[in-house]
């Protein structure tokens, strides 16, 4: 099978790594890729949000199967176009990708499916939104309706912050994403991520994870794309997982099919769990980054078979062979992230890192120039490892992170603290 993966982050390096373990992969191209991916696969430059360009590229390179990493190409209709052209693709249609691209849409699906989630109201006018917030009181959560690169959510602990957030969103702080604002009840509890594959009808769990969104140790400081993750999430015990599956994911997937927009791809449910009851915080239509890195290390080669089965509508006959293990990833980020940071700093020590089925340093924001690996983004490397226990996975992951020679980078020392 000739495979094309779209994307350039640590998630896509982990996907590429897993796909290459599988002998069914004959050729792998990743577009655009990064310096780490370039060591294991062919990288190509391609406008991944241009459906015509992706379809033509897939034809020209005799691609049999396309795996879409991030949400933006999906929202742009890449999967629709590839399916029209008869090219097998892992990822939802633009219509189904509204589960991430529109928070109001997701709320409507949850309501129709009876899936537990925060109470909400949606607004297109600031004054009405503010009147609602004043009536509800704080804490309360203000969200831009559309895609805002993970930044369109303000958890307002007081009324002034909430009112200011409404002004910011209608004032264009998130561009078109803020033309509509969803206001939600503030939920308390512990967060976890639940990942399932869907083929439009059948739903298959591929694992749970927890990430650390805050930049600082002890989960302090500003939000980031994620500073580390581990799998499985201890809070997702059998009972909670079954509830998440039966009360949230399956009814929503069935509602999507009923509306004539069957969901195919990976569905990532962000959950809030309180007293053993999960409620939906949000859906994403892609693997989490860095959660994907820990899932791929645990799944290995079978990840390709599972994604392929989802794309071909064969999930009912698929099953996951779980090793009873744990994985952790530690994100190495550029000093200053998530604020301003320097690009182009040199990263050393990478050539000597062990690369086994137990430990991999995935690249996120890196490029190669004159034989050196340079940092080219905020989140730069993902030191990822697995072990029989989470403590063992942690020790291996931190041994990798410690062996990287990059004075201009930093990482949190306490990934997994809650579970450990
Ligand atoms: P989202 O992009 O919707 O996942 O929101 C980002 C983060 O904001 C979530 O991971 C939660 O930590 C927090 N959050 C979002 N919605 C709520 C809510 N209704 N109640 C409490 N926290 C929330
Ligand atoms: N790590 C959170 C996300 O990928 O959305």
Short mmCIF file of C-alpha atoms in Angstrom, two decimals, residues 130-312:
data_model
loop_
_atom_site.label_atom_id
_atom_site.label_comp_id
_atom_site.label_asym_id
_atom_site.label_seq_id
_atom_site.Cartn_x
_atom_site.Cartn_y
_atom_site.Cartn_z
CA UNK A 130 -23.91 39.65 28.01
CA UNK A 131 -27.45 39.68 29.34
CA UNK A 132 -27.34 35.88 29.45
CA UNK A 133 -23.99 35.86 31.25
CA UNK A 134 -25.22 38.41 33.80
CA UNK A 135 -28.27 36.24 34.45
CA UNK A 136 -26.20 33.03 34.80
CA UNK A 137 -23.30 34.48 36.81
CA UNK A 138 -19.68 33.26 36.98
CA UNK A 139 -17.82 30.97 36.70
CA UNK A 140 -18.92 30.49 33.12
CA UNK A 141 -17.27 29.47 29.85
CA UNK A 142 -17.19 31.62 26.72
CA UNK A 143 -16.30 29.95 23.40
CA UNK A 144 -15.84 31.22 19.85
CA UNK A 145 -18.01 28.97 17.69
CA UNK A 146 -15.48 28.18 14.96
CA UNK A 147 -11.91 26.87 14.70
CA UNK A 148 -9.57 29.11 16.69
CA UNK A 149 -6.47 26.90 16.91
CA UNK A 150 -7.46 25.78 20.40
CA UNK A 151 -7.46 29.34 21.73
CA UNK A 152 -11.11 30.30 21.40
CA UNK A 153 -12.16 29.19 24.90
CA UNK A 154 -12.21 31.48 27.92
CA UNK A 155 -12.99 29.87 31.27
CA UNK A 156 -14.16 32.99 33.11
CA UNK A 157 -13.99 32.74 36.88
CA UNK A 158 -15.61 36.18 37.32
CA UNK A 159 -18.22 38.23 35.50
CA UNK A 160 -15.85 40.96 34.26
CA UNK A 161 -13.63 38.40 32.53
CA UNK A 162 -16.70 36.86 30.90
CA UNK A 163 -18.04 40.19 29.64
CA UNK A 164 -14.61 41.16 28.33
CA UNK A 165 -14.30 37.81 26.52
CA UNK A 166 -17.63 38.42 24.81
CA UNK A 167 -16.47 41.85 23.63
CA UNK A 168 -13.17 40.37 22.41
CA UNK A 169 -14.86 37.60 20.45
CA UNK A 170 -17.46 39.79 18.79
CA UNK A 171 -14.71 42.36 18.28
CA UNK A 172 -12.90 39.90 16.00
CA UNK A 173 -10.17 38.57 18.31
CA UNK A 174 -10.66 35.15 16.70
CA UNK A 175 -11.64 36.36 13.23
CA UNK A 176 -14.63 34.62 11.66
CA UNK A 177 -14.54 31.96 14.40
CA UNK A 178 -15.99 34.48 16.85
CA UNK A 179 -18.95 35.65 14.75
CA UNK A 180 -21.00 33.30 16.87
CA UNK A 181 -20.34 32.71 20.56
CA UNK A 182 -21.35 29.71 22.64
CA UNK A 183 -21.75 30.23 26.37
CA UNK A 184 -21.53 27.18 28.57
CA UNK A 185 -22.10 26.11 32.11
CA UNK A 186 -18.78 25.73 33.96
CA UNK A 187 -18.18 22.02 34.63
CA UNK A 188 -16.02 20.73 37.46
CA UNK A 189 -14.25 17.38 37.64
CA UNK A 190 -11.23 15.70 36.09
CA UNK A 191 -10.56 15.85 32.35
CA UNK A 192 -9.61 12.91 30.16
CA UNK A 193 -9.46 12.20 26.46
CA UNK A 194 -11.18 9.24 24.84
CA UNK A 195 -10.22 8.16 21.32
CA UNK A 196 -12.38 6.02 19.08
CA UNK A 197 -12.20 5.04 15.44
CA UNK A 198 -15.43 5.19 13.44
CA UNK A 199 -16.35 3.83 10.02
CA UNK A 200 -19.64 5.69 9.82
CA UNK A 201 -21.45 3.07 11.85
CA UNK A 202 -19.19 0.99 14.09
CA UNK A 203 -17.18 2.59 16.89
CA UNK A 204 -13.95 1.08 18.28
CA UNK A 205 -12.02 2.40 21.26
CA UNK A 206 -8.31 2.97 20.62
CA UNK A 207 -7.45 4.23 24.05
CA UNK A 208 -7.59 6.95 26.64
CA UNK A 209 -5.11 9.64 27.60
CA UNK A 210 -4.66 12.71 29.73
CA UNK A 211 -2.68 15.73 28.70
CA UNK A 212 -1.24 18.74 30.50
CA UNK A 213 -2.45 21.93 28.85
CA UNK A 214 -0.74 24.46 31.11
CA UNK A 215 2.84 25.48 30.40
CA UNK A 216 4.06 25.37 33.99
CA UNK A 217 4.69 22.66 36.56
CA UNK A 218 1.77 21.96 38.88
CA UNK A 219 -0.53 22.79 35.93
CA UNK A 220 0.04 26.54 36.22
CA UNK A 221 0.52 29.37 33.73
CA UNK A 222 -1.03 29.93 30.31
CA UNK A 223 -2.65 27.24 28.17
CA UNK A 224 -0.63 25.55 25.43
CA UNK A 225 -1.33 22.93 22.78
CA UNK A 226 -0.23 20.37 25.39
CA UNK A 227 3.04 19.90 27.32
CA UNK A 228 2.85 16.15 27.79
CA UNK A 229 0.45 13.23 27.95
CA UNK A 230 0.11 9.68 29.17
CA UNK A 231 -2.04 6.69 28.33
CA UNK A 232 -4.14 5.08 29.67
CA UNK A 233 -5.94 7.65 31.82
CA UNK A 234 -6.53 6.03 35.23
CA UNK A 235 -9.81 7.90 35.70
CA UNK A 236 -11.18 6.17 32.61
CA UNK A 237 -11.88 2.90 34.38
CA UNK A 238 -14.16 0.30 32.80
CA UNK A 239 -17.35 1.88 34.14
CA UNK A 240 -16.51 5.43 33.04
CA UNK A 241 -15.28 4.19 29.65
CA UNK A 242 -18.47 2.21 29.09
CA UNK A 243 -20.57 5.25 30.00
CA UNK A 244 -18.53 7.47 27.66
CA UNK A 245 -19.04 4.95 24.88
CA UNK A 246 -22.72 4.13 25.41
CA UNK A 247 -24.04 7.52 26.59
CA UNK A 248 -21.90 9.95 24.60
CA UNK A 249 -19.92 8.60 21.63
CA UNK A 250 -22.22 5.93 20.19
CA UNK A 251 -25.41 8.05 20.33
CA UNK A 252 -23.61 11.00 18.69
CA UNK A 253 -22.14 8.80 15.94
CA UNK A 254 -25.61 7.32 15.36
CA UNK A 255 -27.10 10.84 15.20
CA UNK A 256 -24.50 11.83 12.60
CA UNK A 257 -25.45 8.81 10.46
CA UNK A 258 -29.14 9.60 10.89
CA UNK A 259 -28.46 13.11 9.54
CA UNK A 260 -26.80 11.69 6.47
CA UNK A 261 -23.30 12.75 7.51
CA UNK A 262 -21.76 9.48 8.73
CA UNK A 263 -18.60 10.00 10.77
CA UNK A 264 -15.49 8.21 9.52
CA UNK A 265 -12.07 8.69 11.05
CA UNK A 266 -10.85 9.19 14.60
CA UNK A 267 -13.17 10.92 17.03
CA UNK A 268 -11.51 12.44 20.08
CA UNK A 269 -13.90 13.10 22.92
CA UNK A 270 -12.66 15.53 25.55
CA UNK A 271 -14.49 14.53 28.72
CA UNK A 272 -15.07 16.01 32.16
CA UNK A 273 -15.58 13.29 34.77
CA UNK A 274 -17.20 13.95 38.10
CA UNK A 275 -18.43 11.29 40.54
CA UNK A 276 -17.94 8.60 37.91
CA UNK A 277 -20.09 10.40 35.33
CA UNK A 278 -18.46 11.61 32.09
CA UNK A 279 -19.78 14.68 30.28
CA UNK A 280 -18.60 15.91 26.91
CA UNK A 281 -16.42 19.04 26.87
CA UNK A 282 -15.71 18.95 23.16
CA UNK A 283 -15.10 16.73 20.17
CA UNK A 284 -12.05 16.88 17.92
CA UNK A 285 -12.05 15.18 14.53
CA UNK A 286 -8.38 14.17 14.69
CA UNK A 287 -5.94 12.57 17.08
CA UNK A 288 -4.77 14.80 19.90
CA UNK A 289 -1.26 16.16 19.75
CA UNK A 290 0.65 15.00 21.87
CA UNK A 291 -1.90 12.29 22.83
CA UNK A 292 -1.41 10.57 19.47
CA UNK A 293 2.25 9.97 20.30
CA UNK A 294 1.42 7.83 23.35
CA UNK A 295 -1.41 6.02 21.56
CA UNK A 296 0.80 5.15 18.58
CA UNK A 297 3.61 3.87 20.78
CA UNK A 298 1.08 1.58 22.48
CA UNK A 299 -0.68 0.46 19.28
CA UNK A 300 2.33 0.08 16.98
CA UNK A 301 1.82 -1.56 13.58
CA UNK A 302 -1.85 -2.41 14.13
CA UNK A 303 -2.66 1.32 13.98
CA UNK A 304 -2.46 1.10 10.18
CA UNK A 305 -4.77 -1.93 10.01
CA UNK A 306 -7.30 -0.19 12.26
CA UNK A 307 -7.29 3.10 10.32
CA UNK A 308 -7.52 1.15 7.06
CA UNK A 309 -10.47 -0.87 8.40
CA UNK A 310 -12.21 2.37 9.44
CA UNK A 311 -11.71 3.86 5.98
CA UNK A 312 -13.05 0.71 4.29
#
